[in-house]
Tab-separated table of C-alpha atoms in Angstrom:
chain	number	residue	atom	x	y	z
A	5	MET	CA	0.000	0.000	0.000
A	6	LYS	CA	2.774	2.465	0.907
A	7	GLU	CA	4.521	1.903	-2.428
A	8	LEU	CA	1.267	2.555	-4.273
A	9	LEU	CA	0.733	5.720	-2.233
A	10	ARG	CA	4.271	6.921	-2.858
A	11	ASP	CA	3.891	6.466	-6.612
A	12	PHE	CA	0.545	8.265	-6.605
A	13	GLU	CA	1.733	11.147	-4.412
A	14	HIS	CA	4.858	11.812	-6.466
A	15	LYS	CA	3.209	11.728	-9.874
A	16	ARG	CA	3.057	15.279	-11.257
A	17	PRO	CA	-0.399	16.753	-11.884
A	18	GLU	CA	-1.409	16.895	-15.542
A	19	ILE	CA	-2.591	20.518	-15.447
A	20	VAL	CA	-1.799	23.431	-13.120
A	21	PHE	CA	-3.532	26.740	-13.839
A	22	GLU	CA	-2.062	29.701	-11.912
A	23	TRP	CA	-3.818	33.051	-11.456
A	24	LYS	CA	-2.831	36.443	-10.066
A	25	ASP	CA	-5.618	38.910	-9.392
A	26	SER	CA	-5.209	42.207	-11.208
A	27	GLU	CA	-6.735	44.332	-8.433
A	28	THR	CA	-5.783	42.690	-5.120
A	29	GLU	CA	-3.083	40.486	-3.627
A	30	ALA	CA	-5.236	37.382	-4.261
A	31	GLU	CA	-3.696	34.455	-6.102
A	32	GLY	CA	-5.120	31.091	-7.005
A	33	TRP	CA	-4.558	27.706	-8.585
A	34	VAL	CA	-6.602	25.043	-10.329
A	35	VAL	CA	-4.779	21.731	-10.032
A	36	ILE	CA	-6.026	18.861	-12.167
A	37	ASN	CA	-4.237	15.724	-11.046
A	38	SER	CA	-5.409	13.823	-14.115
A	39	LEU	CA	-8.077	13.819	-16.795
A	40	ARG	CA	-8.973	10.226	-16.011
A	41	GLY	CA	-12.150	9.449	-17.938
A	42	GLY	CA	-11.828	12.732	-19.850
A	43	ALA	CA	-12.624	15.091	-16.971
A	44	ALA	CA	-11.781	16.066	-13.402
A	45	GLY	CA	-13.711	17.388	-10.422
A	46	GLY	CA	-13.120	19.147	-7.132
A	47	GLY	CA	-14.390	22.115	-5.151
A	48	THR	CA	-13.215	25.704	-4.821
A	49	ARG	CA	-11.836	26.941	-1.487
A	50	MET	CA	-10.489	30.222	-0.160
A	51	ARG	CA	-8.324	30.978	2.844
A	52	ALA	CA	-5.474	33.297	3.739
A	53	GLY	CA	-2.155	31.482	3.513
A	54	LEU	CA	-3.285	28.776	1.094
A	55	ASP	CA	-0.582	27.656	-1.333
A	56	ARG	CA	-0.210	25.538	-4.451
A	57	ASN	CA	0.981	22.501	-2.478
A	58	GLU	CA	-2.280	22.429	-0.495
A	59	VAL	CA	-4.294	22.538	-3.709
A	60	GLU	CA	-2.207	19.733	-5.269
A	61	SER	CA	-2.714	17.601	-2.168
A	62	LEU	CA	-6.461	18.105	-2.239
A	63	ALA	CA	-6.661	17.346	-5.974
A	64	LYS	CA	-5.036	13.970	-5.341
A	65	THR	CA	-7.432	13.378	-2.448
A	66	MET	CA	-10.362	14.037	-4.790
A	67	GLU	CA	-9.061	11.503	-7.301
A	68	VAL	CA	-9.056	8.842	-4.601
A	69	LYS	CA	-12.520	9.958	-3.452
A	70	PHE	CA	-13.971	9.413	-6.927
A	71	THR	CA	-13.043	5.716	-6.706
A	72	VAL	CA	-15.771	5.512	-4.037
A	73	SER	CA	-18.300	8.167	-5.011
A	74	GLY	CA	-17.953	8.018	-8.789
A	75	PRO	CA	-17.896	9.074	-11.548
A	76	ALA	CA	-14.626	7.510	-12.741
A	77	ILE	CA	-12.872	10.834	-13.362
A	78	GLY	CA	-9.689	12.568	-12.270
A	79	GLY	CA	-9.248	14.636	-9.130
A	80	ALA	CA	-8.955	18.406	-9.130
A	81	LYS	CA	-9.168	21.357	-6.762
A	82	SER	CA	-9.319	25.139	-6.916
A	83	GLY	CA	-7.737	27.247	-4.206
A	84	ILE	CA	-7.559	31.009	-3.710
A	85	ASN	CA	-5.084	32.570	-1.287
A	86	PHE	CA	-7.184	35.421	0.112
A	87	ASP	CA	-8.890	36.320	3.373
A	88	PRO	CA	-12.544	35.204	3.032
A	89	LYS	CA	-13.589	37.909	5.525
A	90	ASP	CA	-12.204	40.671	3.308
A	91	PRO	CA	-15.068	42.810	1.912
A	92	ARG	CA	-13.524	42.427	-1.562
A	93	LYS	CA	-14.160	38.668	-1.534
A	94	LYS	CA	-17.113	38.774	-3.964
A	95	ASP	CA	-15.205	40.776	-6.568
A	96	VAL	CA	-12.161	38.512	-6.252
A	97	LEU	CA	-14.366	35.453	-6.788
A	98	ALA	CA	-16.028	37.039	-9.810
A	99	ARG	CA	-12.670	37.658	-11.489
A	100	TRP	CA	-11.515	34.152	-10.548
A	101	PHE	CA	-14.514	32.424	-12.091
A	102	LYS	CA	-14.243	34.563	-15.232
A	103	ALA	CA	-10.661	33.342	-15.641
A	104	VAL	CA	-11.405	29.636	-15.089
A	105	THR	CA	-14.660	29.431	-17.076
A	106	PRO	CA	-12.973	27.818	-20.144
A	107	LEU	CA	-11.810	24.914	-17.942
A	108	LEU	CA	-15.240	24.594	-16.335
A	109	LYS	CA	-16.900	24.567	-19.737
A	110	ASN	CA	-14.850	21.729	-21.171
A	111	TYR	CA	-13.402	19.249	-18.664
A	112	TYR	CA	-13.441	20.499	-15.056
A	113	GLY	CA	-16.353	20.494	-12.606
A	114	THR	CA	-16.317	22.400	-9.324
A	115	GLY	CA	-18.473	23.148	-6.292
A	116	GLY	CA	-18.231	24.718	-2.856
A	117	ASP	CA	-15.496	24.063	-0.317
A	118	LEU	CA	-13.862	25.859	2.609
A	119	ASN	CA	-15.289	29.422	2.844
A	120	ILE	CA	-16.967	29.133	-0.579
A	121	ASP	CA	-20.666	28.294	-0.712
A	122	GLU	CA	-22.025	26.088	-3.484
A	123	ILE	CA	-25.438	27.749	-3.630
A	124	HIS	CA	-24.624	31.397	-2.957
A	125	ASP	CA	-21.167	31.741	-4.519
A	126	VAL	CA	-20.322	29.086	-7.106
A	127	ILE	CA	-23.595	28.570	-8.975
A	128	PRO	CA	-24.618	32.232	-9.484
A	129	MET	CA	-21.122	33.351	-10.468
A	130	THR	CA	-20.541	30.558	-12.970
A	131	GLU	CA	-23.985	31.219	-14.456
A	132	GLU	CA	-22.959	34.842	-14.966
A	133	TYR	CA	-20.116	33.691	-17.203
A	134	GLY	CA	-22.223	31.426	-19.379
A	135	LEU	CA	-22.167	28.061	-17.602
A	136	TRP	CA	-25.400	26.179	-17.132
A	137	HIS	CA	-23.909	24.503	-14.080
A	138	PRO	CA	-20.410	24.364	-12.475
A	139	GLN	CA	-20.311	20.593	-13.202
A	140	GLU	CA	-20.876	21.174	-16.934
A	141	GLY	CA	-17.254	20.339	-17.741
A	142	VAL	CA	-17.654	16.822	-16.326
A	143	LEU	CA	-20.739	16.237	-18.453
A	144	ASN	CA	-18.872	17.455	-21.545
A	145	GLY	CA	-15.530	15.794	-20.880
A	146	HIS	CA	-16.548	12.507	-19.256
A	147	PHE	CA	-20.088	11.695	-20.300
A	148	ASN	CA	-19.856	13.336	-23.745
A	149	VAL	CA	-23.629	13.236	-24.040
A	150	ARG	CA	-25.745	14.793	-26.743
A	151	GLU	CA	-26.944	18.320	-26.087
A	152	SER	CA	-30.533	17.300	-25.332
A	153	GLU	CA	-29.352	14.770	-22.734
A	154	ARG	CA	-26.841	17.223	-21.314
A	155	ILE	CA	-29.562	19.817	-20.797
A	156	ARG	CA	-31.651	17.234	-18.924
A	157	GLN	CA	-28.751	16.196	-16.697
A	158	ILE	CA	-27.794	19.796	-15.996
A	159	GLY	CA	-31.408	20.365	-15.013
A	160	GLN	CA	-31.111	17.478	-12.565
A	161	LEU	CA	-27.909	18.961	-11.131
A	162	ARG	CA	-29.399	22.433	-10.771
A	163	TYR	CA	-32.480	21.114	-9.019
A	164	GLY	CA	-30.918	18.374	-6.920
A	165	VAL	CA	-28.013	20.247	-5.316
A	166	SER	CA	-30.151	23.281	-4.484
A	167	LYS	CA	-33.199	21.268	-3.486
A	168	VAL	CA	-34.850	22.433	-0.268
A	169	LEU	CA	-35.262	19.532	2.154
A	170	GLU	CA	-38.900	18.599	2.677
A	171	ASP	CA	-38.560	15.405	4.713
A	172	ALA	CA	-38.450	16.200	8.456
A	173	PHE	CA	-36.080	13.287	9.063
A	174	TYR	CA	-33.276	14.936	7.092
A	175	THR	CA	-33.532	18.539	8.313
A	176	PRO	CA	-33.325	20.140	11.765
A	177	ASP	CA	-36.014	22.691	10.849
A	178	LEU	CA	-38.370	22.603	7.883
A	179	LYS	CA	-39.066	26.337	8.186
A	180	ARG	CA	-35.435	27.327	7.621
A	181	LYS	CA	-35.314	25.651	4.206
A	182	TYR	CA	-31.995	23.831	4.488
A	183	LYS	CA	-30.770	22.457	1.173
A	184	VAL	CA	-29.257	19.129	0.191
A	185	ALA	CA	-25.810	20.737	-0.087
A	186	ASP	CA	-26.064	22.019	3.500
A	187	MET	CA	-26.595	18.595	5.055
A	188	ILE	CA	-25.406	15.785	2.808
A	189	THR	CA	-21.703	15.624	3.703
A	190	GLY	CA	-22.365	15.515	7.449
A	191	PHE	CA	-25.058	12.928	6.828
A	192	GLY	CA	-22.533	10.727	5.023
A	193	VAL	CA	-20.064	11.016	7.908
A	194	ALA	CA	-22.767	9.908	10.360
A	195	GLU	CA	-23.799	7.065	8.059
A	196	SER	CA	-20.192	5.868	7.882
A	197	VAL	CA	-20.295	5.510	11.680
A	198	ARG	CA	-23.613	3.671	11.555
A	199	HIS	CA	-22.514	1.257	8.828
A	200	PHE	CA	-19.199	0.601	10.572
A	201	TYR	CA	-20.883	-0.449	13.798
A	202	ASP	CA	-23.502	-2.471	11.919
A	203	LEU	CA	-20.666	-4.412	10.258
A	204	TYR	CA	-18.367	-4.891	13.234
A	205	GLU	CA	-20.785	-4.842	16.178
A	206	SER	CA	-24.545	-4.600	16.627
A	207	GLY	CA	-25.094	-0.860	16.155
A	208	CYS	CA	-23.889	2.475	17.508
A	209	GLN	CA	-26.669	3.371	19.946
A	210	GLY	CA	-25.264	4.546	23.284
A	211	LYS	CA	-21.774	5.190	21.933
A	212	ARG	CA	-20.159	8.486	22.960
A	213	ALA	CA	-18.773	10.939	20.393
A	214	ILE	CA	-16.515	13.999	20.332
A	215	ILE	CA	-17.043	16.374	17.403
A	216	GLN	CA	-14.282	18.693	16.159
A	217	GLY	CA	-15.747	21.695	14.354
A	218	TRP	CA	-19.264	23.091	14.131
A	219	GLY	CA	-19.641	24.054	10.483
A	220	ASN	CA	-22.000	22.334	8.073
A	221	VAL	CA	-20.181	18.979	8.114
A	222	ALA	CA	-19.545	18.751	11.859
A	223	ALA	CA	-22.925	20.060	13.001
A	224	ALA	CA	-24.855	17.935	10.500
A	225	ALA	CA	-22.871	14.827	11.498
A	226	ALA	CA	-23.699	15.486	15.159
A	227	PHE	CA	-27.373	16.053	14.288
A	228	TYR	CA	-27.699	12.726	12.475
A	229	LEU	CA	-25.608	10.823	15.033
A	230	SER	CA	-27.845	12.082	17.833
A	231	LYS	CA	-30.859	10.745	15.920
A	232	MET	CA	-29.143	7.333	15.915
A	233	GLY	CA	-28.774	7.352	19.697
A	234	VAL	CA	-25.107	8.386	19.794
A	235	ARG	CA	-24.334	10.644	22.781
A	236	VAL	CA	-22.260	13.698	21.832
A	237	VAL	CA	-20.129	14.397	24.914
A	238	GLY	CA	-17.795	17.049	23.525
A	239	ILE	CA	-17.774	19.724	20.816
A	240	ILE	CA	-14.481	21.420	19.906
A	241	ASP	CA	-14.800	24.714	18.016
A	242	ARG	CA	-12.224	27.338	17.082
A	243	MET	CA	-13.023	29.742	19.958
A	244	GLY	CA	-13.997	27.180	22.586
A	245	GLY	CA	-16.482	24.397	23.005
A	246	LEU	CA	-18.736	22.302	25.183
A	247	ILE	CA	-18.437	19.210	27.354
A	248	ASN	CA	-21.296	17.121	28.719
A	249	THR	CA	-20.127	13.739	29.954
A	250	ASP	CA	-23.733	12.491	30.078
A	251	GLY	CA	-24.139	13.438	26.417
A	252	PHE	CA	-26.268	16.068	24.716
A	253	ASP	CA	-29.633	14.679	23.658
A	254	GLU	CA	-31.098	15.072	20.189
A	255	LYS	CA	-32.989	18.265	21.096
A	256	ALA	CA	-29.881	19.888	22.577
A	257	ILE	CA	-27.814	19.063	19.484
A	258	THR	CA	-30.581	20.362	17.214
A	259	ASP	CA	-30.740	23.616	19.182
A	260	LEU	CA	-26.957	24.035	18.973
A	261	PHE	CA	-27.169	23.412	15.213
A	262	LEU	CA	-29.877	26.026	14.750
A	263	ASN	CA	-28.230	28.597	17.017
A	264	ARG	CA	-24.945	28.703	15.115
A	265	ASN	CA	-23.490	32.056	14.122
A	266	GLY	CA	-22.462	31.157	10.597
A	267	ASN	CA	-20.228	28.157	11.247
A	268	GLU	CA	-19.497	29.028	14.875
A	269	LEU	CA	-20.780	27.264	17.976
A	270	VAL	CA	-22.884	29.524	20.200
A	271	SER	CA	-23.863	28.653	23.780
A	272	PRO	CA	-23.980	30.414	27.164
A	273	ASP	CA	-22.040	27.423	28.530
A	274	MET	CA	-19.048	27.782	26.196
A	275	ILE	CA	-15.747	26.661	27.702
A	276	PRO	CA	-12.755	28.825	26.694
A	277	SER	CA	-10.433	27.182	24.197
A	278	ASP	CA	-7.417	26.755	26.506
A	279	LYS	CA	-9.465	25.070	29.221
A	280	LEU	CA	-11.350	22.966	26.677
A	281	GLN	CA	-8.128	21.662	25.128
A	282	GLU	CA	-6.892	20.589	28.555
A	283	GLU	CA	-10.032	18.572	29.260
A	284	VAL	CA	-11.846	17.397	26.145
A	285	TRP	CA	-9.348	14.824	24.848
A	286	GLY	CA	-9.575	12.864	28.094
A	287	ILE	CA	-13.329	12.804	28.791
A	288	GLY	CA	-13.836	9.414	27.143
A	289	ALA	CA	-15.577	8.650	23.851
A	290	GLU	CA	-15.760	5.705	21.463
A	291	ILE	CA	-16.173	7.927	18.380
A	292	PHE	CA	-14.188	10.951	17.204
A	293	ILE	CA	-15.330	13.072	14.259
A	294	PRO	CA	-12.609	15.490	13.054
A	295	ALA	CA	-14.644	17.821	10.837
A	296	ALA	CA	-12.966	21.214	11.129
A	297	ALA	CA	-9.970	22.344	9.061
A	298	SER	CA	-7.312	20.013	7.675
A	299	ARG	CA	-4.249	18.815	9.619
A	300	LEU	CA	-5.443	19.684	13.143
A	301	VAL	CA	-5.331	16.267	14.838
A	302	SER	CA	-1.970	15.551	16.456
A	303	LYS	CA	-0.493	12.283	17.694
A	304	SER	CA	-0.974	13.539	21.265
A	305	HIS	CA	-4.683	14.042	20.604
A	306	VAL	CA	-4.986	10.517	19.247
A	307	GLN	CA	-3.044	9.055	22.177
A	308	GLN	CA	-5.297	10.753	24.735
A	309	LEU	CA	-8.433	9.619	22.910
A	310	VAL	CA	-7.149	6.033	22.679
A	311	ASP	CA	-6.237	6.001	26.372
A	312	ASN	CA	-9.834	6.956	27.154
A	313	GLY	CA	-11.725	4.370	25.130
A	314	LEU	CA	-11.601	5.513	21.493
A	315	GLU	CA	-12.744	2.901	18.949
A	316	LEU	CA	-13.441	4.812	15.727
A	317	ILE	CA	-12.369	7.959	13.876
A	318	ALA	CA	-14.604	9.005	10.964
A	319	SER	CA	-12.895	11.750	8.966
A	320	GLY	CA	-15.305	14.595	8.237
A	321	ALA	CA	-12.448	16.910	7.227
A	322	ASN	CA	-10.125	16.257	4.322
A	323	VAL	CA	-6.692	15.199	5.620
A	324	PRO	CA	-7.560	15.725	9.319
A	325	PHE	CA	-4.239	14.489	10.745
A	326	ALA	CA	-1.277	16.809	11.359
A	327	ASP	CA	0.985	15.174	8.780
A	328	LYS	CA	2.964	16.867	6.011
A	329	GLU	CA	2.268	13.877	3.767
A	330	ILE	CA	-0.756	14.091	1.482
A	331	PHE	CA	-2.394	10.895	2.656
A	332	TYR	CA	-0.910	8.437	5.089
A	333	GLY	CA	1.639	10.174	7.268
A	334	PRO	CA	2.928	9.026	10.676
A	335	VAL	CA	0.029	10.473	12.699
A	336	MET	CA	-2.594	8.820	10.511
A	337	GLU	CA	-0.608	5.576	10.454
A	338	TYR	CA	-0.406	5.618	14.265
A	339	ALA	CA	-4.164	6.199	14.517
A	340	ASP	CA	-4.838	3.461	11.951
A	341	GLN	CA	-2.770	0.998	14.010
A	342	GLN	CA	-4.556	1.861	17.262
A	343	VAL	CA	-8.242	2.149	16.260
A	344	SER	CA	-10.526	1.998	13.234
A	345	VAL	CA	-10.065	5.045	10.985
A	346	ILE	CA	-12.573	5.645	8.189
A	347	PRO	CA	-10.612	7.796	5.706
A	348	ASP	CA	-11.951	11.064	4.364
A	349	PHE	CA	-12.540	9.756	0.846
A	350	VAL	CA	-15.108	7.320	2.241
A	351	ALA	CA	-16.597	9.201	5.194
A	352	ASN	CA	-17.074	12.614	3.584
A	353	CYS	CA	-17.833	11.647	-0.018
A	354	GLY	CA	-21.489	12.722	0.269
A	355	MET	CA	-21.421	15.815	-1.931
A	356	ALA	CA	-19.252	14.164	-4.582
A	357	ARG	CA	-21.711	11.272	-4.655
A	358	VAL	CA	-24.693	13.603	-5.050
A	359	PHE	CA	-23.048	15.108	-8.128
A	360	ALA	CA	-22.378	11.636	-9.538
A	361	TYR	CA	-25.942	10.482	-8.820
A	362	LEU	CA	-27.485	13.558	-10.456
A	363	MET	CA	-25.405	13.079	-13.602
A	364	GLN	CA	-27.139	9.771	-14.289
A	365	PRO	CA	-30.053	9.798	-16.743
A	366	ASN	CA	-33.646	9.726	-15.525
A	367	ILE	CA	-33.113	9.325	-11.782
A	368	GLU	CA	-35.516	10.016	-8.928
A	369	ILE	CA	-34.825	13.300	-7.167
A	370	SER	CA	-36.254	13.258	-3.667
A	371	ASP	CA	-34.752	13.754	-0.239
A	372	ASP	CA	-34.877	10.040	0.467
A	373	ALA	CA	-33.494	9.026	-2.932
A	374	LEU	CA	-30.486	11.369	-2.647
A	375	PHE	CA	-29.662	10.591	0.978
A	376	SER	CA	-30.270	6.848	0.635
A	377	ASP	CA	-27.952	6.709	-2.372
A	378	VAL	CA	-25.130	8.338	-0.390
A	379	SER	CA	-25.720	5.914	2.486
A	380	LYS	CA	-25.661	2.920	0.121
A	381	VAL	CA	-22.389	3.982	-1.542
A	382	ILE	CA	-20.659	4.443	1.829
A	383	GLN	CA	-22.016	1.111	3.069
A	384	GLN	CA	-20.669	-0.631	-0.054
A	385	ALA	CA	-17.214	0.939	0.413
A	386	LEU	CA	-17.025	-0.200	4.039
A	387	LYS	CA	-18.287	-3.678	3.146
A	388	ALA	CA	-15.523	-3.970	0.506
A	389	ILE	CA	-12.942	-3.212	3.204
A	390	TYR	CA	-14.599	-5.660	5.606
A	391	ASP	CA	-14.544	-8.375	2.944
A	392	VAL	CA	-10.760	-7.975	2.558
A	393	SER	CA	-10.215	-8.388	6.284
A	394	LYS	CA	-12.498	-8.297	9.302
A	395	GLU	CA	-9.691	-6.891	11.450
A	396	ARG	CA	-10.815	-3.501	12.779
A	397	ARG	CA	-7.385	-1.905	12.739
A	398	GLN	CA	-5.560	-0.668	9.625
A	399	LEU	CA	-8.912	-0.071	8.006
A	400	SER	CA	-7.577	3.033	6.189
A	401	SER	CA	-4.582	1.127	4.863
A	402	LYS	CA	-6.916	-1.431	3.301
A	403	ALA	CA	-9.172	1.314	1.931
A	404	TYR	CA	-6.268	3.079	0.229
A	405	GLU	CA	-5.014	-0.137	-1.321
A	406	ILE	CA	-8.453	-0.871	-2.792
A	407	ALA	CA	-8.686	2.668	-4.194
A	408	LEU	CA	-5.163	2.978	-5.528
A	409	ARG	CA	-5.304	-0.305	-7.402
A	410	GLN	CA	-8.011	1.367	-9.514
A	411	LEU	CA	-5.766	4.374	-10.243
A	412	ILE	CA	-2.257	2.964	-10.743
């Protein structure tokens, strides 16, 4: 597995598009690791300090993810080095999307990512520059369908991704009109936990969980886990967090979801970050969901969690471990040897799978159809790992080997 990973990591990307903004200090990159199947896909992110290496790493991660979610295309990523809180953000994005439209028209499909919203940023801006949908390049490059079929599939994409959730099971509040894109990735992370425990034990009810982050992925994962009977005992956010060793019930988690300030946890009981970091890793939990930024989870964090009963890590964030390596560095390897680690390309493939599902001809578009499809794909990926070996440790190693044998 390590030899396969090394070969994949060191292979140069096929296409690197570099951009310098004419009016600000912003700079950006589209990295297309390969045009496997004639196209490539991956979201657009923005953060201050982002560099080309981060974008290359994420493009390779997307290529592995597509071996699970489909379609059978190459991995790509867009990244803009700019402060997303800067009031000039919208104008920077507009100039960025104008520059990359030719790629998006022909062979590259994108979506939302860190600090870039699928519904409010990507779709309206790409429409302004003549795209029917930001995944149009995948339909042209990979599916190569006739125009009439392409129009139908683009219609499915436009409707499905932006669809307002109508089934009370999938949304914390029908009145707030949450969309598929708001909830689906966190749902997939929670489903990966459920399917894991269904395979290796007799369910996850009563298990304790610590959640890192409180954005769309983390909060949605906690919401769905609480519906399964998992007790969330700790929430770690950027400015602090919460601990409840008895576990927050479903109503409490739903309230915390609804009371967010953007992607920030809000509660009168917030514990300051320094104090939280001293306590939270040792409170005891079987499940850990890292779903904040990349590369935050250290070996010390893992050791403390393991010493206090950890069984499973389900990666809500891309590359959650504090390794310099793209995929399987020493921290992730240590975690994989100690407990079960569901890698990011399985656990958080929900949005990629929705795109793949909606590109199929004549499919049902309902809340249950979309969410059930994501659940089924994740269940199949975990079952494939289980069929290789029923050993609970080194689960990620087995998952990477299965994926990489499709790519190399």
